[in-house]
Amino acid sequence: MQIVADQNIPALSSLLADAGSLSLYAERQPPAHLLAEAEVLLVRSVTRVDEALLAQAPRLKFVATATIGTEHLDLAALAERGIAVASAPGANADSVGEYVLTAVLAHYQRRQQLATLADKEVAIIGAGNTGRAAGRRLAALGLTVHYYDPPLLQKGAVPPGLEVHDHWQRVLNSDIISCHVPLVTAGPHPTHHLLDIEALQSLHSGHLLINASRGAVIDNQALLTCCEQGDCPGLILDVWEGEPAIAVALLEHVSIATPHIAGHSAEGKVGGALKVAEALYAFLQRPFTADADSVLPACPWPTFDATQIASLEDLAALALHRYDIWRDDALMRRDGGTAAGFDQLRKQYRKDNPRRQFNNQRIACHNSQQFEQFLQLGFNAVRAQS
């Protein structure tokens, strides 16, 4: 099989060693000479697989994206051509959940307001894999978490124990709002500009608005207008409308700004690669036995005792020690204002020092309450030796 893949999907050379001939591309769109021979195409969200691309790929049989969303794939055109399609739902959910947890802790720590967190109510927009990963971690901090997901309610597919509703005003009344939905432009529940000028004008400086889903879920121009008018909510933006060409003026109003890397932990990126590799082997009707441990290096972090993390200040210090989100913010403000700079930040993201997930951090716990809390926060909770 002639396999063409985005070079920023990690570990493919080892994961697909016996699947066929692998060619990698570096730009947003694969070059024509590779598409002409491609039987398999493996992409990320930056590559648009549409009629124009398919016209250049007459031999294409299988397309997979190493991302949760598929809005960059023209599914109708692919189906018409009889091309099999796969995605990677849930692959980087824990990475996004840790991003949200760390960003919330960093935001309130910088404002010396960590002590107020327990009184906050959190609305998670979207109760899918990433939304639940974020919500679970915030609930472990003691926050009240609920989920806005009308489509899930209509399907009657609400997971047990999850508070899911369709009350939009309750979302807008919440202290923290975190977006975790795909970009949907049509149908009964569109998410494009879900937070429009009317919704944004109901928010104020006491709110914190987070977007780690798709940029156009929030109307960025309306958001900029609201911020320039005065009472702007706290903002944590990992995704931006019009990426990679963003509204640069919005940067100065954002508390934490990053270049669409919430899911880019080493584990999250390898998780996406594993999903597309597994899907390809299933398409080829061949067994697939690789796992994350076979391609990720060991993470030699020392064990912490739970008594060392006795407060939210301690937890924030640990989270920021393991994931320095302020470094990503600084690079975004320095280089992310141009399309080329934004793309480069994503391509080169932490190649010198990959971001590792909190599940590599062992926490020795002395009782069930500690064990459950640190497990819910995403750490590797273990029982302390007596």
Coordinates of C-alpha atoms in Angstrom, one line a residue, residues 65 67-69 86-93 129 275:
T65 CA -7.6 11.6 10.6
T67 CA -8.2 13.9 15.5
I68 CA -11.5 13.7 17.2
G69 CA -13.4 15.9 14.7
A86 CA -11.7 6.6 10.2
S87 CA -11.0 9.2 13.0
A88 CA -9.6 9.1 16.5
P89 CA -12.4 9.9 19.0
G90 CA -11.1 10.1 22.6
A91 CA -7.4 9.7 21.6
N92 CA -6.4 13.0 23.2
A93 CA -9.2 13.5 25.6
N129 CA -14.8 12.3 25.6
K275 CA -6.1 5.0 16.5

